[in-house]
Amino acid sequence: SEADGIVVVSRGVGTSLSATAGIPQERIHVIHNPVVLSELEQKARAIPDHPWLKQKDFPVILAAGRLTGAKDYPTLLKAFALMRRGRSARLIILGEGEERKGIEGLIGHLDLDQDVDLAGFQANPYAFMARADLFVLSSLWEGFGLVLVESLACGTPVVSTNCPSGPAEVLEKGKYGPLVPVGDFEALAKAMDAVLDDPLPSGFLKKRAREFSLSSICDQYLDVLLG
């Protein structure tokens, strides 16, 4: 590459690029994806059209993303089933994709039909995030994990797998939400249970999200361009 500098969305992506393309690390700049906080906050104030969130009888856990193998919803469902042995809760999954039938089958197999809803694509996921008690990312891999920043911006606690390459950076190695091994449903269940029992303050989470605001990210791009 003849570029003076290369921008990537996470340190993990930068490391992979350096290794595969032979580009020196010092030419790679990490600038995370931005969140337009004003628009997000406005959308988060909307009331989601979902009975579990309009009248919340039990804690509601939320996940969002295409129904694909990369998102590893089977691990999330197994974790939820394990956690539910000790407490009542509900799980909403937003998104569509080719794995829907398999996921529906696993929901039935785990006897979770009454407590898990595949709510499909939602134009305004932030209304759901803002009213959920916990957001969970169970992915095998991510480029960055923007959905974690969006949840933090809604003041909603998060749990994530420590997948490549982004969640550990967003959550500062666990400071802003637990990170668990990829594919470990028992560890995920334990972390979900712990966060529901003792969630981090919403103000603390929102403050972290502001570090990914559009203005903050633009400043970082200007530093690279003018540096």
mmCIF file of C-alpha atoms in Angstrom:
data_model
loop_
_atom_site.group_PDB
_atom_site.id
_atom_site.type_symbol
_atom_site.label_atom_id
_atom_site.label_comp_id
_atom_site.label_asym_id
_atom_site.label_seq_id
_atom_site.Cartn_x
_atom_site.Cartn_y
_atom_site.Cartn_z
ATOM 1 C CA SER A 1 0.000 0.000 0.000
ATOM 2 C CA GLU A 2 1.186 3.524 -0.862
ATOM 3 C CA ALA A 3 -1.052 5.185 1.746
ATOM 4 C CA ASP A 4 0.660 7.250 4.427
ATOM 5 C CA GLY A 5 -1.663 5.847 7.043
ATOM 6 C CA ILE A 6 -4.384 3.245 7.318
ATOM 7 C CA VAL A 7 -7.397 3.536 9.625
ATOM 8 C CA VAL A 8 -9.050 0.428 11.107
ATOM 9 C CA VAL A 9 -12.055 0.116 13.439
ATOM 10 C CA SER A 10 -10.378 -1.949 16.176
ATOM 11 C CA ARG A 11 -6.955 -3.023 17.394
ATOM 12 C CA GLY A 12 -7.805 -6.614 16.533
ATOM 13 C CA VAL A 13 -8.530 -5.711 12.916
ATOM 14 C CA GLY A 14 -5.275 -3.733 12.830
ATOM 15 C CA THR A 15 -3.275 -6.676 14.128
ATOM 16 C CA SER A 16 -4.823 -9.011 11.538
ATOM 17 C CA LEU A 17 -4.172 -6.521 8.738
ATOM 18 C CA SER A 18 -0.572 -6.084 9.797
ATOM 19 C CA ALA A 19 -0.025 -9.839 9.894
ATOM 20 C CA THR A 20 -1.748 -10.682 6.594
ATOM 21 C CA ALA A 21 -0.679 -7.678 4.493
ATOM 22 C CA GLY A 22 2.732 -7.067 6.041
ATOM 23 C CA ILE A 23 1.900 -3.458 6.898
ATOM 24 C CA PRO A 24 3.908 -2.036 9.814
ATOM 25 C CA GLN A 25 1.803 -1.445 12.937
ATOM 26 C CA GLU A 26 2.997 2.175 13.174
ATOM 27 C CA ARG A 27 1.212 2.994 9.890
ATOM 28 C CA ILE A 28 -2.095 1.628 11.185
ATOM 29 C CA HIS A 29 -4.353 3.954 13.185
ATOM 30 C CA VAL A 30 -7.224 2.603 15.273
ATOM 31 C CA ILE A 31 -10.323 4.805 15.194
ATOM 32 C CA HIS A 32 -13.524 3.198 16.392
ATOM 33 C CA ASN A 33 -16.854 3.500 14.622
ATOM 34 C CA PRO A 34 -18.839 6.556 15.767
ATOM 35 C CA VAL A 35 -22.285 6.733 17.326
ATOM 36 C CA VAL A 36 -24.592 9.674 16.559
ATOM 37 C CA LEU A 37 -25.678 10.183 20.150
ATOM 38 C CA SER A 38 -28.309 12.887 19.572
ATOM 39 C CA GLU A 39 -30.192 10.717 17.079
ATOM 40 C CA LEU A 40 -29.809 7.608 19.228
ATOM 41 C CA GLU A 41 -31.062 9.336 22.368
ATOM 42 C CA GLN A 42 -34.094 10.673 20.529
ATOM 43 C CA LYS A 43 -34.991 7.225 19.145
ATOM 44 C CA ALA A 44 -34.379 5.582 22.528
ATOM 45 C CA ARG A 45 -37.212 7.648 24.031
ATOM 46 C CA ALA A 46 -39.809 5.928 21.818
ATOM 47 C CA ILE A 47 -42.020 3.256 23.374
ATOM 48 C CA PRO A 48 -41.309 -0.124 21.761
ATOM 49 C CA ASP A 49 -44.305 -2.090 20.594
ATOM 50 C CA HIS A 50 -43.608 -5.162 22.685
ATOM 51 C CA PRO A 51 -45.768 -6.423 25.573
ATOM 52 C CA TRP A 52 -42.764 -7.618 27.630
ATOM 53 C CA LEU A 53 -41.358 -4.093 27.670
ATOM 54 C CA LYS A 54 -44.614 -2.161 28.025
ATOM 55 C CA GLN A 55 -45.452 -4.007 31.224
ATOM 56 C CA LYS A 56 -42.300 -5.562 32.597
ATOM 57 C CA ASP A 57 -43.176 -8.486 34.861
ATOM 58 C CA PHE A 58 -39.660 -9.969 34.704
ATOM 59 C CA PRO A 59 -36.207 -8.746 33.731
ATOM 60 C CA VAL A 60 -35.841 -8.573 29.944
ATOM 61 C CA ILE A 61 -32.589 -9.500 28.204
ATOM 62 C CA LEU A 62 -31.993 -8.232 24.684
ATOM 63 C CA ALA A 63 -29.791 -9.413 21.832
ATOM 64 C CA ALA A 64 -29.669 -7.927 18.345
ATOM 65 C CA GLY A 65 -28.022 -8.822 15.076
ATOM 66 C CA ARG A 66 -28.583 -10.982 12.027
ATOM 67 C CA LEU A 67 -29.599 -14.573 12.731
ATOM 68 C CA THR A 68 -26.318 -16.002 11.439
ATOM 69 C CA GLY A 69 -23.760 -18.484 12.695
ATOM 70 C CA ALA A 70 -21.321 -15.704 13.560
ATOM 71 C CA LYS A 71 -23.675 -14.352 16.242
ATOM 72 C CA ASP A 72 -23.758 -17.761 18.004
ATOM 73 C CA TYR A 73 -27.307 -17.510 19.310
ATOM 74 C CA PRO A 74 -27.262 -21.196 20.375
ATOM 75 C CA THR A 75 -24.756 -20.339 23.115
ATOM 76 C CA LEU A 76 -26.960 -17.435 24.229
ATOM 77 C CA LEU A 77 -30.051 -19.658 24.330
ATOM 78 C CA LYS A 78 -28.268 -22.364 26.331
ATOM 79 C CA ALA A 79 -26.994 -19.708 28.748
ATOM 80 C CA PHE A 80 -30.483 -18.228 29.097
ATOM 81 C CA ALA A 81 -31.982 -21.672 29.743
ATOM 82 C CA LEU A 82 -29.373 -22.335 32.433
ATOM 83 C CA MET A 83 -29.851 -18.931 34.059
ATOM 84 C CA ARG A 84 -33.635 -19.369 34.105
ATOM 85 C CA ARG A 85 -33.339 -22.363 36.405
ATOM 86 C CA GLY A 86 -32.656 -19.847 39.158
ATOM 87 C CA ARG A 87 -34.727 -16.804 38.156
ATOM 88 C CA SER A 88 -37.566 -15.655 35.943
ATOM 89 C CA ALA A 89 -36.521 -13.627 32.907
ATOM 90 C CA ARG A 90 -37.332 -13.118 29.251
ATOM 91 C CA LEU A 91 -35.184 -12.830 26.155
ATOM 92 C CA ILE A 92 -35.907 -10.804 23.013
ATOM 93 C CA ILE A 93 -33.731 -11.280 19.928
ATOM 94 C CA LEU A 94 -33.932 -8.633 17.195
ATOM 95 C CA GLY A 95 -32.944 -9.499 13.638
ATOM 96 C CA GLU A 96 -33.595 -11.831 10.733
ATOM 97 C CA GLY A 97 -31.384 -14.287 8.913
ATOM 98 C CA GLU A 98 -30.800 -17.738 7.515
ATOM 99 C CA GLU A 99 -30.437 -19.394 10.928
ATOM 100 C CA ARG A 100 -34.001 -18.566 12.043
ATOM 101 C CA LYS A 101 -35.384 -22.094 11.618
ATOM 102 C CA GLY A 102 -32.515 -23.685 13.537
ATOM 103 C CA ILE A 103 -32.824 -21.119 16.318
ATOM 104 C CA GLU A 104 -36.574 -21.699 16.542
ATOM 105 C CA GLY A 105 -35.894 -25.420 16.808
ATOM 106 C CA LEU A 106 -33.437 -24.919 19.655
ATOM 107 C CA ILE A 107 -35.883 -22.632 21.479
ATOM 108 C CA GLY A 108 -38.443 -25.442 21.347
ATOM 109 C CA HIS A 109 -35.909 -28.082 22.343
ATOM 110 C CA LEU A 110 -34.896 -26.041 25.398
ATOM 111 C CA ASP A 111 -38.573 -25.448 26.285
ATOM 112 C CA LEU A 112 -38.161 -21.669 26.043
ATOM 113 C CA ASP A 113 -41.120 -20.874 23.770
ATOM 114 C CA GLN A 114 -42.895 -18.815 26.438
ATOM 115 C CA ASP A 115 -39.861 -16.758 27.372
ATOM 116 C CA VAL A 116 -37.922 -16.120 24.145
ATOM 117 C CA ASP A 117 -39.211 -13.955 21.286
ATOM 118 C CA LEU A 118 -37.548 -13.707 17.897
ATOM 119 C CA ALA A 119 -38.916 -10.238 17.235
ATOM 120 C CA GLY A 120 -37.478 -9.874 13.733
ATOM 121 C CA PHE A 121 -36.022 -6.731 12.192
ATOM 122 C CA GLN A 122 -36.875 -3.536 14.091
ATOM 123 C CA ALA A 123 -36.323 -0.110 12.536
ATOM 124 C CA ASN A 124 -35.713 1.351 16.002
ATOM 125 C CA PRO A 125 -33.715 -1.095 18.144
ATOM 126 C CA TYR A 126 -32.737 1.714 20.557
ATOM 127 C CA ALA A 127 -36.256 1.822 22.026
ATOM 128 C CA PHE A 128 -35.788 -1.853 22.925
ATOM 129 C CA MET A 129 -32.240 -1.306 24.241
ATOM 130 C CA ALA A 130 -33.262 1.550 26.496
ATOM 131 C CA ARG A 131 -35.932 -0.560 28.216
ATOM 132 C CA ALA A 132 -34.053 -3.851 28.446
ATOM 133 C CA ASP A 133 -32.369 -4.788 31.719
ATOM 134 C CA LEU A 134 -29.361 -6.302 29.960
ATOM 135 C CA PHE A 135 -27.913 -6.481 26.466
ATOM 136 C CA VAL A 136 -25.946 -9.602 25.493
ATOM 137 C CA LEU A 137 -23.534 -10.093 22.593
ATOM 138 C CA SER A 138 -22.695 -13.789 22.107
ATOM 139 C CA SER A 139 -20.723 -13.490 18.845
ATOM 140 C CA LEU A 140 -17.921 -15.747 17.653
ATOM 141 C CA TRP A 141 -16.307 -12.690 16.043
ATOM 142 C CA GLU A 142 -17.004 -9.019 15.346
ATOM 143 C CA GLY A 143 -15.246 -6.302 13.373
ATOM 144 C CA PHE A 144 -15.891 -3.865 16.207
ATOM 145 C CA GLY A 145 -19.137 -4.444 18.117
ATOM 146 C CA LEU A 146 -20.943 -1.135 17.585
ATOM 147 C CA VAL A 147 -24.092 -2.582 19.150
ATOM 148 C CA LEU A 148 -22.279 -2.627 22.527
ATOM 149 C CA VAL A 149 -21.585 1.103 22.275
ATOM 150 C CA GLU A 150 -25.217 1.710 21.346
ATOM 151 C CA SER A 151 -26.379 -0.224 24.413
ATOM 152 C CA LEU A 152 -24.001 1.713 26.669
ATOM 153 C CA ALA A 153 -25.345 4.939 25.142
ATOM 154 C CA CYS A 154 -28.838 3.831 26.199
ATOM 155 C CA GLY A 155 -27.517 3.281 29.724
ATOM 156 C CA THR A 156 -28.177 -0.457 29.448
ATOM 157 C CA PRO A 157 -25.707 -2.905 31.044
ATOM 158 C CA VAL A 158 -23.974 -5.329 28.711
ATOM 159 C CA VAL A 159 -22.332 -8.754 28.735
ATOM 160 C CA SER A 160 -20.231 -9.904 25.794
ATOM 161 C CA THR A 161 -18.088 -12.742 24.602
ATOM 162 C CA ASN A 162 -14.427 -11.806 24.462
ATOM 163 C CA CYS A 163 -14.429 -12.402 20.716
ATOM 164 C CA PRO A 164 -12.131 -10.888 18.145
ATOM 165 C CA SER A 165 -12.054 -8.027 17.605
ATOM 166 C CA GLY A 166 -13.693 -5.182 19.433
ATOM 167 C CA PRO A 167 -15.690 -6.031 22.564
ATOM 168 C CA ALA A 168 -12.632 -6.030 24.858
ATOM 169 C CA GLU A 169 -11.757 -2.571 23.516
ATOM 170 C CA VAL A 170 -15.291 -1.188 23.886
ATOM 171 C CA LEU A 171 -15.665 -2.593 27.405
ATOM 172 C CA GLU A 172 -12.064 -1.845 28.423
ATOM 173 C CA LYS A 173 -11.299 -5.481 29.235
ATOM 174 C CA GLY A 174 -14.369 -5.799 31.456
ATOM 175 C CA LYS A 175 -14.514 -2.403 33.161
ATOM 176 C CA TYR A 176 -17.814 -1.549 31.466
ATOM 177 C CA GLY A 177 -19.286 -5.067 31.308
ATOM 178 C CA PRO A 178 -18.158 -8.674 31.744
ATOM 179 C CA LEU A 179 -16.335 -10.504 28.965
ATOM 180 C CA VAL A 180 -16.694 -14.284 28.812
ATOM 181 C CA PRO A 181 -15.001 -16.947 26.660
ATOM 182 C CA VAL A 182 -16.515 -17.529 23.226
ATOM 183 C CA GLY A 183 -18.938 -20.471 23.183
ATOM 184 C CA ASP A 184 -18.973 -20.927 26.982
ATOM 185 C CA PHE A 185 -22.682 -20.920 27.833
ATOM 186 C CA GLU A 186 -22.070 -21.618 31.535
ATOM 187 C CA ALA A 187 -19.778 -18.580 31.902
ATOM 188 C CA LEU A 188 -22.260 -16.486 29.922
ATOM 189 C CA ALA A 189 -25.156 -17.552 32.175
ATOM 190 C CA LYS A 190 -23.137 -16.689 35.278
ATOM 191 C CA ALA A 191 -22.220 -13.242 33.909
ATOM 192 C CA MET A 192 -25.805 -12.485 32.865
ATOM 193 C CA ASP A 193 -27.061 -13.459 36.311
ATOM 194 C CA ALA A 194 -24.428 -11.316 38.034
ATOM 195 C CA VAL A 195 -25.206 -8.218 35.964
ATOM 196 C CA LEU A 196 -28.952 -8.538 36.548
ATOM 197 C CA ASP A 197 -28.222 -8.742 40.287
ATOM 198 C CA ASP A 198 -25.783 -5.824 40.341
ATOM 199 C CA PRO A 199 -25.886 -3.645 37.196
ATOM 200 C CA LEU A 200 -23.406 -0.848 36.608
ATOM 201 C CA PRO A 201 -24.925 2.658 36.907
ATOM 202 C CA SER A 202 -26.446 3.937 33.664
ATOM 203 C CA GLY A 203 -24.590 7.258 33.957
ATOM 204 C CA PHE A 204 -21.265 5.418 34.110
ATOM 205 C CA LEU A 205 -22.157 3.462 30.956
ATOM 206 C CA LYS A 206 -23.386 6.546 29.068
ATOM 207 C CA LYS A 207 -20.172 8.390 29.885
ATOM 208 C CA ARG A 208 -18.178 5.594 28.238
ATOM 209 C CA ALA A 209 -20.409 5.766 25.144
ATOM 210 C CA ARG A 210 -19.645 9.475 24.745
ATOM 211 C CA GLU A 211 -16.043 8.524 23.944
ATOM 212 C CA PHE A 212 -17.446 7.027 20.724
ATOM 213 C CA SER A 213 -19.523 10.076 19.810
ATOM 214 C CA LEU A 214 -19.338 11.448 16.277
ATOM 215 C CA SER A 215 -17.498 14.598 17.402
ATOM 216 C CA SER A 216 -14.923 12.587 19.367
ATOM 217 C CA ILE A 217 -14.283 10.244 16.422
ATOM 218 C CA CYS A 218 -14.070 13.167 13.964
ATOM 219 C CA ASP A 219 -11.376 14.737 16.149
ATOM 220 C CA GLN A 220 -9.402 11.490 15.951
ATOM 221 C CA TYR A 221 -9.658 11.469 12.143
ATOM 222 C CA LEU A 222 -8.458 15.078 12.022
ATOM 223 C CA ASP A 223 -5.458 14.117 14.160
ATOM 224 C CA VAL A 224 -4.556 11.420 11.625
ATOM 225 C CA LEU A 225 -5.171 13.617 8.560
ATOM 226 C CA LEU A 226 -3.339 16.645 9.917
ATOM 227 C CA GLY A 227 -0.658 14.724 11.809
#
